[in-house]
Amino acid sequence: MLAGTIAAVLDILPDVDRWRADGRKVAVATVIRTVGSSPRPLGSKMAISDAGGISGSVSGGCIEGAVIQEARSVLENGLPKRLLYGISDEQAWSVGLTCGGEVEVLVERLDA
Amino acid sequence: MSSRFESLRRSLLAGERLVAFTRADDDALGSRLLVWHDGRSEGTLRSPNLDRAATTLATGPDLPATGLLEIDGTEVFVENFEPLPQLFIVGAVHVAIHLVHFARQLGFRTVVVDARSAFATAERFPHADELVVEWPAEYLARTRLHDNTFCVFLTHDEKLDNPALEVALEAGVRYVGALGSSRTHAKRVAALGEAGLASELIDRIHAPIGLDLGGRKPEEIALAIAAELVAVRSGSEAGDRGRRAGLASAAELVAVRSGSEAGDRGRRAGPASAAELVGVRSGRLPGGER
C-alpha cells in the first residue's frame, strides 16, 4: 500500500481502467472528512462498478457495505451523494464504526 | 457536473502536481475544478469567485492539505496531489540492491540506472520498478525529474556519477545524495566546481550519504540512506543535518588542500591536524567508504 493522496487514486486505477475498458459504469467513494480516530486517511478511495466490482477502501471494513449500497443509485442516475457515518448517527448501530469516530464520504459517478 | 477523471488520471501518471477542488455542499455537490501548479485549470466550482480563490490557493507557495476547506463560505473538499516520490538510484551496486527493497516498501517508485550491463541485471534487481542500462547522465537528461524526485549516486565512479549529478542538481530535484567518504566528496565538490556548476547547487548534495546509524554492511548503509530519504520526504530536521555535516567536512578538506587559512585554523586550534579532525569525525560515520 502506498502513502499519500495520489496513492489512493493509483491504488484503484488498475481496476477502474479495466472496468471502464469493459464498458462498465464506475462510482468512486472518497473520504472527505474524519473525526476522531479513523482507519483510513482523508482522500482514501473505493471504486465500485455496476457489475459488482470493488477496489480500495474507505474504512477498516466497517462502512464499505453501506457505501456500496448507496453507490447503486449513484451509478444509475449519476447524482453524487455525501454520506455521514459515525457514532452520533443512528446508522451506527447497523453500520457500526468500531473505532468510534465519524467519517464522511462523497460518492460520485465517473463520467470523463 | 464532471468528475474530470481522465485529466486527473493522465496528470497523476505523468507525475504532475495538481490540486483538485470538489464542492461538498448541496448546491453543487461534486462540481470539480482541477488546478495545476503552473496555473492551468480545468472544470469549475460553479462560481467565478470560488474558481478564482481556489486557483490562488493551488498556485501559491503553501498548498492546502487534503481535507475540507471553507472557501468563500462554501464547503470544498481539497485533494493535494503531490507527485508520487520517485527514486533514481545511479549505480547498480550492492548497496542499491538493498536500497531498492527498502525504498519500495516506503512508497518510492524506484529506478536503477547503470551503464555497466554486468551490474544492472534483472536477477540482481527483480524488484526495481525500472532497470535502465544506459549512461546515467543521458538517461536522467531525457527523463522527467519532477519536484518530488530523489536521486542517489552510488557508483564510486566519477565518470558515471558526476555528469549525472550535474543533471539532477540543475533539474532542482528534491534530494541528491552521493556515496563516498568526506575525502571523496571534497574531490567531487572540486570537480563539479571546475565543471562550472554553481556552488549553491553543489551544496545541495547530501554527503556522506544517509543518516548516521553507525552501520557498515551494504544493507545497513542502504537503511541509512532510506532513513534519510524518509526524513527529507517528511520535512524532518534530521534530513538536513547530514547534508550540513557533509558540507562542513568537505569545505574543511578543500580548505586544507588549497592551503587556505581556514584549513590551517583547524590545525592551530588543537594538536591534531584539520585532516585528522575530519578523520575522527568521519570515523563516527558508518564505514570509511561512506
PDB file of N, CA, C and O in Angstrom, chain B residues 156-210:
ATOM      1  N   HIS B 156      30.591   5.186  -7.163  1.00  0.00           N
ATOM      2  CA  HIS B 156      32.004   5.325  -6.793  1.00  0.00           C
ATOM      3  C   HIS B 156      32.864   5.618  -8.004  1.00  0.00           C
ATOM      4  O   HIS B 156      34.075   5.464  -7.965  1.00  0.00           O
ATOM      5  N   ASP B 157      32.246   5.977  -9.119  1.00  0.00           N
ATOM      6  CA  ASP B 157      32.984   6.218 -10.342  1.00  0.00           C
ATOM      7  C   ASP B 157      32.621   7.617 -10.839  1.00  0.00           C
ATOM      8  O   ASP B 157      31.500   7.851 -11.263  1.00  0.00           O
ATOM      9  N   GLU B 158      33.600   8.515 -10.785  1.00  0.00           N
ATOM     10  CA  GLU B 158      33.341   9.913 -11.164  1.00  0.00           C
ATOM     11  C   GLU B 158      32.764  10.040 -12.571  1.00  0.00           C
ATOM     12  O   GLU B 158      31.915  10.880 -12.818  1.00  0.00           O
ATOM     13  N   LYS B 159      33.262   9.194 -13.465  1.00  0.00           N
ATOM     14  CA  LYS B 159      32.822   9.296 -14.858  1.00  0.00           C
ATOM     15  C   LYS B 159      31.327   9.065 -14.972  1.00  0.00           C
ATOM     16  O   LYS B 159      30.655   9.678 -15.783  1.00  0.00           O
ATOM     17  N   LEU B 160      30.801   8.153 -14.135  1.00  0.00           N
ATOM     18  CA  LEU B 160      29.372   7.857 -14.180  1.00  0.00           C
ATOM     19  C   LEU B 160      28.587   8.833 -13.308  1.00  0.00           C
ATOM     20  O   LEU B 160      27.541   9.339 -13.697  1.00  0.00           O
ATOM     21  N   ASP B 161      29.106   9.075 -12.094  1.00  0.00           N
ATOM     22  CA  ASP B 161      28.369   9.875 -11.116  1.00  0.00           C
ATOM     23  C   ASP B 161      28.286  11.360 -11.470  1.00  0.00           C
ATOM     24  O   ASP B 161      27.203  11.944 -11.482  1.00  0.00           O
ATOM     25  N   ASN B 162      29.449  11.973 -11.732  1.00  0.00           N
ATOM     26  CA  ASN B 162      29.478  13.432 -11.793  1.00  0.00           C
ATOM     27  C   ASN B 162      28.606  14.070 -12.873  1.00  0.00           C
ATOM     28  O   ASN B 162      27.853  14.999 -12.569  1.00  0.00           O
ATOM     29  N   PRO B 163      28.667  13.573 -14.130  1.00  0.00           N
ATOM     30  CA  PRO B 163      27.790  14.199 -15.135  1.00  0.00           C
ATOM     31  C   PRO B 163      26.306  14.026 -14.777  1.00  0.00           C
ATOM     32  O   PRO B 163      25.503  14.929 -15.000  1.00  0.00           O
ATOM     33  N   ALA B 164      25.972  12.885 -14.191  1.00  0.00           N
ATOM     34  CA  ALA B 164      24.573  12.636 -13.814  1.00  0.00           C
ATOM     35  C   ALA B 164      24.175  13.520 -12.625  1.00  0.00           C
ATOM     36  O   ALA B 164      23.043  14.015 -12.548  1.00  0.00           O
ATOM     37  N   LEU B 165      25.114  13.718 -11.695  1.00  0.00           N
ATOM     38  CA  LEU B 165      24.878  14.626 -10.567  1.00  0.00           C
ATOM     39  C   LEU B 165      24.536  16.028 -11.070  1.00  0.00           C
ATOM     40  O   LEU B 165      23.619  16.677 -10.560  1.00  0.00           O
ATOM     41  N   GLU B 166      25.296  16.467 -12.074  1.00  0.00           N
ATOM     42  CA  GLU B 166      25.038  17.802 -12.634  1.00  0.00           C
ATOM     43  C   GLU B 166      23.611  17.902 -13.154  1.00  0.00           C
ATOM     44  O   GLU B 166      22.910  18.883 -12.898  1.00  0.00           O
ATOM     45  N   VAL B 167      23.158  16.859 -13.868  1.00  0.00           N
ATOM     46  CA  VAL B 167      21.806  16.874 -14.438  1.00  0.00           C
ATOM     47  C   VAL B 167      20.772  16.970 -13.321  1.00  0.00           C
ATOM     48  O   VAL B 167      19.851  17.790 -13.362  1.00  0.00           O
ATOM     49  N   ALA B 168      20.948  16.154 -12.282  1.00  0.00           N
ATOM     50  CA  ALA B 168      19.969  16.119 -11.181  1.00  0.00           C
ATOM     51  C   ALA B 168      19.945  17.453 -10.437  1.00  0.00           C
ATOM     52  O   ALA B 168      18.879  17.978 -10.111  1.00  0.00           O
ATOM     53  N   LEU B 169      21.115  18.011 -10.172  1.00  0.00           N
ATOM     54  CA  LEU B 169      21.177  19.267  -9.424  1.00  0.00           C
ATOM     55  C   LEU B 169      20.573  20.410 -10.229  1.00  0.00           C
ATOM     56  O   LEU B 169      19.842  21.251  -9.692  1.00  0.00           O
ATOM     57  N   GLU B 170      20.861  20.431 -11.525  1.00  0.00           N
ATOM     58  CA  GLU B 170      20.328  21.513 -12.356  1.00  0.00           C
ATOM     59  C   GLU B 170      18.822  21.380 -12.535  1.00  0.00           C
ATOM     60  O   GLU B 170      18.132  22.375 -12.725  1.00  0.00           O
ATOM     61  N   ALA B 171      18.297  20.161 -12.437  1.00  0.00           N
ATOM     62  CA  ALA B 171      16.852  19.956 -12.583  1.00  0.00           C
ATOM     63  C   ALA B 171      16.109  20.367 -11.319  1.00  0.00           C
ATOM     64  O   ALA B 171      14.882  20.452 -11.307  1.00  0.00           O
ATOM     65  N   GLY B 172      16.841  20.597 -10.215  1.00  0.00           N
ATOM     66  CA  GLY B 172      16.184  21.047  -8.982  1.00  0.00           C
ATOM     67  C   GLY B 172      15.377  19.960  -8.302  1.00  0.00           C
ATOM     68  O   GLY B 172      14.313  20.227  -7.741  1.00  0.00           O
ATOM     69  N   VAL B 173      15.869  18.725  -8.329  1.00  0.00           N
ATOM     70  CA  VAL B 173      15.146  17.631  -7.678  1.00  0.00           C
ATOM     71  C   VAL B 173      15.159  17.838  -6.164  1.00  0.00           C
ATOM     72  O   VAL B 173      15.894  18.676  -5.640  1.00  0.00           O
ATOM     73  N   ARG B 174      14.314  17.062  -5.464  1.00  0.00           N
ATOM     74  CA  ARG B 174      14.114  17.307  -4.044  1.00  0.00           C
ATOM     75  C   ARG B 174      15.298  16.851  -3.188  1.00  0.00           C
ATOM     76  O   ARG B 174      15.594  17.429  -2.153  1.00  0.00           O
ATOM     77  N   TYR B 175      15.967  15.796  -3.625  1.00  0.00           N
ATOM     78  CA  TYR B 175      17.057  15.244  -2.831  1.00  0.00           C
ATOM     79  C   TYR B 175      18.143  14.701  -3.747  1.00  0.00           C
ATOM     80  O   TYR B 175      17.847  13.996  -4.716  1.00  0.00           O
ATOM     81  N   VAL B 176      19.383  15.031  -3.413  1.00  0.00           N
ATOM     82  CA  VAL B 176      20.529  14.442  -4.106  1.00  0.00           C
ATOM     83  C   VAL B 176      21.498  13.957  -3.039  1.00  0.00           C
ATOM     84  O   VAL B 176      21.934  14.737  -2.187  1.00  0.00           O
ATOM     85  N   GLY B 177      21.818  12.688  -3.066  1.00  0.00           N
ATOM     86  CA  GLY B 177      22.777  12.142  -2.114  1.00  0.00           C
ATOM     87  C   GLY B 177      23.846  11.376  -2.865  1.00  0.00           C
ATOM     88  O   GLY B 177      23.571  10.767  -3.906  1.00  0.00           O
ATOM     89  N   ALA B 178      25.082  11.416  -2.366  1.00  0.00           N
ATOM     90  CA  ALA B 178      26.173  10.727  -3.053  1.00  0.00           C
ATOM     91  C   ALA B 178      27.021   9.946  -2.062  1.00  0.00           C
ATOM     92  O   ALA B 178      27.422  10.462  -1.020  1.00  0.00           O
ATOM     93  N   LEU B 179      27.279   8.700  -2.434  1.00  0.00           N
ATOM     94  CA  LEU B 179      28.089   7.813  -1.602  1.00  0.00           C
ATOM     95  C   LEU B 179      29.552   8.240  -1.665  1.00  0.00           C
ATOM     96  O   LEU B 179      30.022   8.723  -2.681  1.00  0.00           O
ATOM     97  N   GLY B 180      30.273   8.034  -0.600  1.00  0.00           N
ATOM     98  CA  GLY B 180      31.694   8.345  -0.588  1.00  0.00           C
ATOM     99  C   GLY B 180      32.070   9.041   0.705  1.00  0.00           C
ATOM    100  O   GLY B 180      31.247   9.701   1.330  1.00  0.00           O
ATOM    101  N   SER B 181      33.330   8.865   1.096  1.00  0.00           N
ATOM    102  CA  SER B 181      33.827   9.485   2.318  1.00  0.00           C
ATOM    103  C   SER B 181      33.888  10.999   2.147  1.00  0.00           C
ATOM    104  O   SER B 181      33.678  11.526   1.059  1.00  0.00           O
ATOM    105  N   SER B 182      34.185  11.686   3.236  1.00  0.00           N
ATOM    106  CA  SER B 182      34.354  13.140   3.166  1.00  0.00           C
ATOM    107  C   SER B 182      35.434  13.506   2.158  1.00  0.00           C
ATOM    108  O   SER B 182      35.321  14.478   1.431  1.00  0.00           O
ATOM    109  N   ARG B 183      36.494  12.691   2.114  1.00  0.00           N
ATOM    110  CA  ARG B 183      37.603  12.950   1.197  1.00  0.00           C
ATOM    111  C   ARG B 183      37.117  12.834  -0.254  1.00  0.00           C
ATOM    112  O   ARG B 183      37.374  13.695  -1.074  1.00  0.00           O
ATOM    113  N   THR B 184      36.391  11.748  -0.533  1.00  0.00           N
ATOM    114  CA  THR B 184      35.837  11.553  -1.878  1.00  0.00           C
ATOM    115  C   THR B 184      34.920  12.714  -2.236  1.00  0.00           C
ATOM    116  O   THR B 184      34.940  13.213  -3.356  1.00  0.00           O
ATOM    117  N   HIS B 185      34.137  13.133  -1.248  1.00  0.00           N
ATOM    118  CA  HIS B 185      33.183  14.203  -1.533  1.00  0.00           C
ATOM    119  C   HIS B 185      33.903  15.510  -1.824  1.00  0.00           C
ATOM    120  O   HIS B 185      33.475  16.283  -2.687  1.00  0.00           O
ATOM    121  N   ALA B 186      34.992  15.766  -1.114  1.00  0.00           N
ATOM    122  CA  ALA B 186      35.740  17.002  -1.354  1.00  0.00           C
ATOM    123  C   ALA B 186      36.264  17.015  -2.793  1.00  0.00           C
ATOM    124  O   ALA B 186      36.219  18.037  -3.479  1.00  0.00           O
ATOM    125  N   LYS B 187      36.747  15.860  -3.256  1.00  0.00           N
ATOM    126  CA  LYS B 187      37.204  15.745  -4.643  1.00  0.00           C
ATOM    127  C   LYS B 187      36.065  16.026  -5.609  1.00  0.00           C
ATOM    128  O   LYS B 187      36.216  16.709  -6.617  1.00  0.00           O
ATOM    129  N   ARG B 188      34.887  15.477  -5.246  1.00  0.00           N
ATOM    130  CA  ARG B 188      33.707  15.613  -6.096  1.00  0.00           C
ATOM    131  C   ARG B 188      33.296  17.087  -6.173  1.00  0.00           C
ATOM    132  O   ARG B 188      32.992  17.607  -7.248  1.00  0.00           O
ATOM    133  N   VAL B 189      33.295  17.742  -5.012  1.00  0.00           N
ATOM    134  CA  VAL B 189      32.908  19.150  -4.963  1.00  0.00           C
ATOM    135  C   VAL B 189      33.824  19.969  -5.870  1.00  0.00           C
ATOM    136  O   VAL B 189      33.370  20.814  -6.647  1.00  0.00           O
ATOM    137  N   ALA B 190      35.133  19.665  -5.786  1.00  0.00           N
ATOM    138  CA  ALA B 190      36.095  20.407  -6.601  1.00  0.00           C
ATOM    139  C   ALA B 190      35.846  20.146  -8.090  1.00  0.00           C
ATOM    140  O   ALA B 190      35.835  21.074  -8.901  1.00  0.00           O
ATOM    141  N   ALA B 191      35.607  18.879  -8.433  1.00  0.00           N
ATOM    142  CA  ALA B 191      35.405  18.527  -9.846  1.00  0.00           C
ATOM    143  C   ALA B 191      34.152  19.190 -10.403  1.00  0.00           C
ATOM    144  O   ALA B 191      34.149  19.716 -11.514  1.00  0.00           O
ATOM    145  N   LEU B 192      33.073  19.186  -9.605  1.00  0.00           N
ATOM    146  CA  LEU B 192      31.822  19.792 -10.075  1.00  0.00           C
ATOM    147  C   LEU B 192      31.985  21.303 -10.214  1.00  0.00           C
ATOM    148  O   LEU B 192      31.443  21.916 -11.131  1.00  0.00           O
ATOM    149  N   GLY B 193      32.751  21.877  -9.291  1.00  0.00           N
ATOM    150  CA  GLY B 193      33.013  23.311  -9.365  1.00  0.00           C
ATOM    151  C   GLY B 193      33.798  23.650 -10.630  1.00  0.00           C
ATOM    152  O   GLY B 193      33.490  24.610 -11.336  1.00  0.00           O
ATOM    153  N   GLU B 194      34.805  22.818 -10.910  1.00  0.00           N
ATOM    154  CA  GLU B 194      35.603  23.049 -12.114  1.00  0.00           C
ATOM    155  C   GLU B 194      34.766  22.883 -13.368  1.00  0.00           C
ATOM    156  O   GLU B 194      34.991  23.524 -14.382  1.00  0.00           O
ATOM    157  N   ALA B 195      33.748  22.001 -13.284  1.00  0.00           N
ATOM    158  CA  ALA B 195      32.870  21.786 -14.438  1.00  0.00           C
ATOM    159  C   ALA B 195      31.897  22.959 -14.606  1.00  0.00           C
ATOM    160  O   ALA B 195      31.113  22.986 -15.552  1.00  0.00           O
ATOM    161  N   GLY B 196      31.952  23.917 -13.672  1.00  0.00           N
ATOM    162  CA  GLY B 196      31.141  25.126 -13.830  1.00  0.00           C
ATOM    163  C   GLY B 196      29.805  25.113 -13.100  1.00  0.00           C
ATOM    164  O   GLY B 196      28.968  25.994 -13.304  1.00  0.00           O
ATOM    165  N   LEU B 197      29.597  24.124 -12.241  1.00  0.00           N
ATOM    166  CA  LEU B 197      28.320  24.054 -11.520  1.00  0.00           C
ATOM    167  C   LEU B 197      28.325  25.062 -10.363  1.00  0.00           C
ATOM    168  O   LEU B 197      29.316  25.181  -9.643  1.00  0.00           O
ATOM    169  N   ALA B 198      27.207  25.764 -10.198  1.00  0.00           N
ATOM    170  CA  ALA B 198      27.120  26.788  -9.152  1.00  0.00           C
ATOM    171  C   ALA B 198      27.258  26.151  -7.776  1.00  0.00           C
ATOM    172  O   ALA B 198      26.765  25.049  -7.540  1.00  0.00           O
ATOM    173  N   SER B 199      27.924  26.854  -6.855  1.00  0.00           N
ATOM    174  CA  SER B 199      28.181  26.261  -5.538  1.00  0.00           C
ATOM    175  C   SER B 199      26.885  26.053  -4.745  1.00  0.00           C
ATOM    176  O   SER B 199      26.795  25.142  -3.931  1.00  0.00           O
ATOM    177  N   GLU B 200      25.858  26.899  -4.996  1.00  0.00           N
ATOM    178  CA  GLU B 200      24.577  26.680  -4.277  1.00  0.00           C
ATOM    179  C   GLU B 200      24.010  25.321  -4.651  1.00  0.00           C
ATOM    180  O   GLU B 200      23.358  24.666  -3.837  1.00  0.00           O
ATOM    181  N   LEU B 201      24.231  24.915  -5.909  1.00  0.00           N
ATOM    182  CA  LEU B 201      23.719  23.607  -6.340  1.00  0.00           C
ATOM    183  C   LEU B 201      24.562  22.492  -5.726  1.00  0.00           C
ATOM    184  O   LEU B 201      24.037  21.498  -5.226  1.00  0.00           O
ATOM    185  N   ILE B 202      25.883  22.679  -5.748  1.00  0.00           N
ATOM    186  CA  ILE B 202      26.777  21.654  -5.196  1.00  0.00           C
ATOM    187  C   ILE B 202      26.481  21.446  -3.710  1.00  0.00           C
ATOM    188  O   ILE B 202      26.502  20.319  -3.207  1.00  0.00           O
ATOM    189  N   ASP B 203      26.152  22.547  -3.025  1.00  0.00           N
ATOM    190  CA  ASP B 203      25.864  22.470  -1.589  1.00  0.00           C
ATOM    191  C   ASP B 203      24.624  21.637  -1.283  1.00  0.00           C
ATOM    192  O   ASP B 203      24.389  21.277  -0.127  1.00  0.00           O
ATOM    193  N   ARG B 204      23.840  21.365  -2.286  1.00  0.00           N
ATOM    194  CA  ARG B 204      22.599  20.607  -2.035  1.00  0.00           C
ATOM    195  C   ARG B 204      22.858  19.095  -1.899  1.00  0.00           C
ATOM    196  O   ARG B 204      21.968  18.347  -1.506  1.00  0.00           O
ATOM    197  N   ILE B 205      24.064  18.679  -2.242  1.00  0.00           N
ATOM    198  CA  ILE B 205      24.365  17.237  -2.188  1.00  0.00           C
ATOM    199  C   ILE B 205      24.462  16.760  -0.741  1.00  0.00           C
ATOM    200  O   ILE B 205      25.163  17.368   0.075  1.00  0.00           O
ATOM    201  N   HIS B 206      23.752  15.703  -0.423  1.00  0.00           N
ATOM    202  CA  HIS B 206      23.893  15.068   0.885  1.00  0.00           C
ATOM    203  C   HIS B 206      25.068  14.098   0.823  1.00  0.00           C
ATOM    204  O   HIS B 206      25.015  13.098   0.122  1.00  0.00           O
ATOM    205  N   ALA B 207      26.145  14.424   1.498  1.00  0.00           N
ATOM    206  CA  ALA B 207      27.325  13.548   1.513  1.00  0.00           C
ATOM    207  C   ALA B 207      28.125  13.827   2.770  1.00  0.00           C
ATOM    208  O   ALA B 207      28.311  14.989   3.116  1.00  0.00           O
ATOM    209  N   PRO B 208      28.627  12.843   3.467  1.00  0.00           N
ATOM    210  CA  PRO B 208      28.390  11.424   3.218  1.00  0.00           C
ATOM    211  C   PRO B 208      26.881  11.099   3.290  1.00  0.00           C
ATOM    212  O   PRO B 208      26.184  11.676   4.115  1.00  0.00           O
ATOM    213  N   ILE B 209      26.460  10.216   2.449  1.00  0.00           N
ATOM    214  CA  ILE B 209      25.036   9.951   2.289  1.00  0.00           C
ATOM    215  C   ILE B 209      24.463   9.195   3.490  1.00  0.00           C
ATOM    216  O   ILE B 209      25.156   8.425   4.150  1.00  0.00           O
ATOM    217  N   GLY B 210      23.197   9.468   3.783  1.00  0.00           N
ATOM    218  CA  GLY B 210      22.483   8.672   4.783  1.00  0.00           C
ATOM    219  C   GLY B 210      22.570   9.232   6.193  1.00  0.00           C
ATOM    220  O   GLY B 210      23.482   9.984   6.518  1.00  0.00           O
TER     221      GLY B 210
END
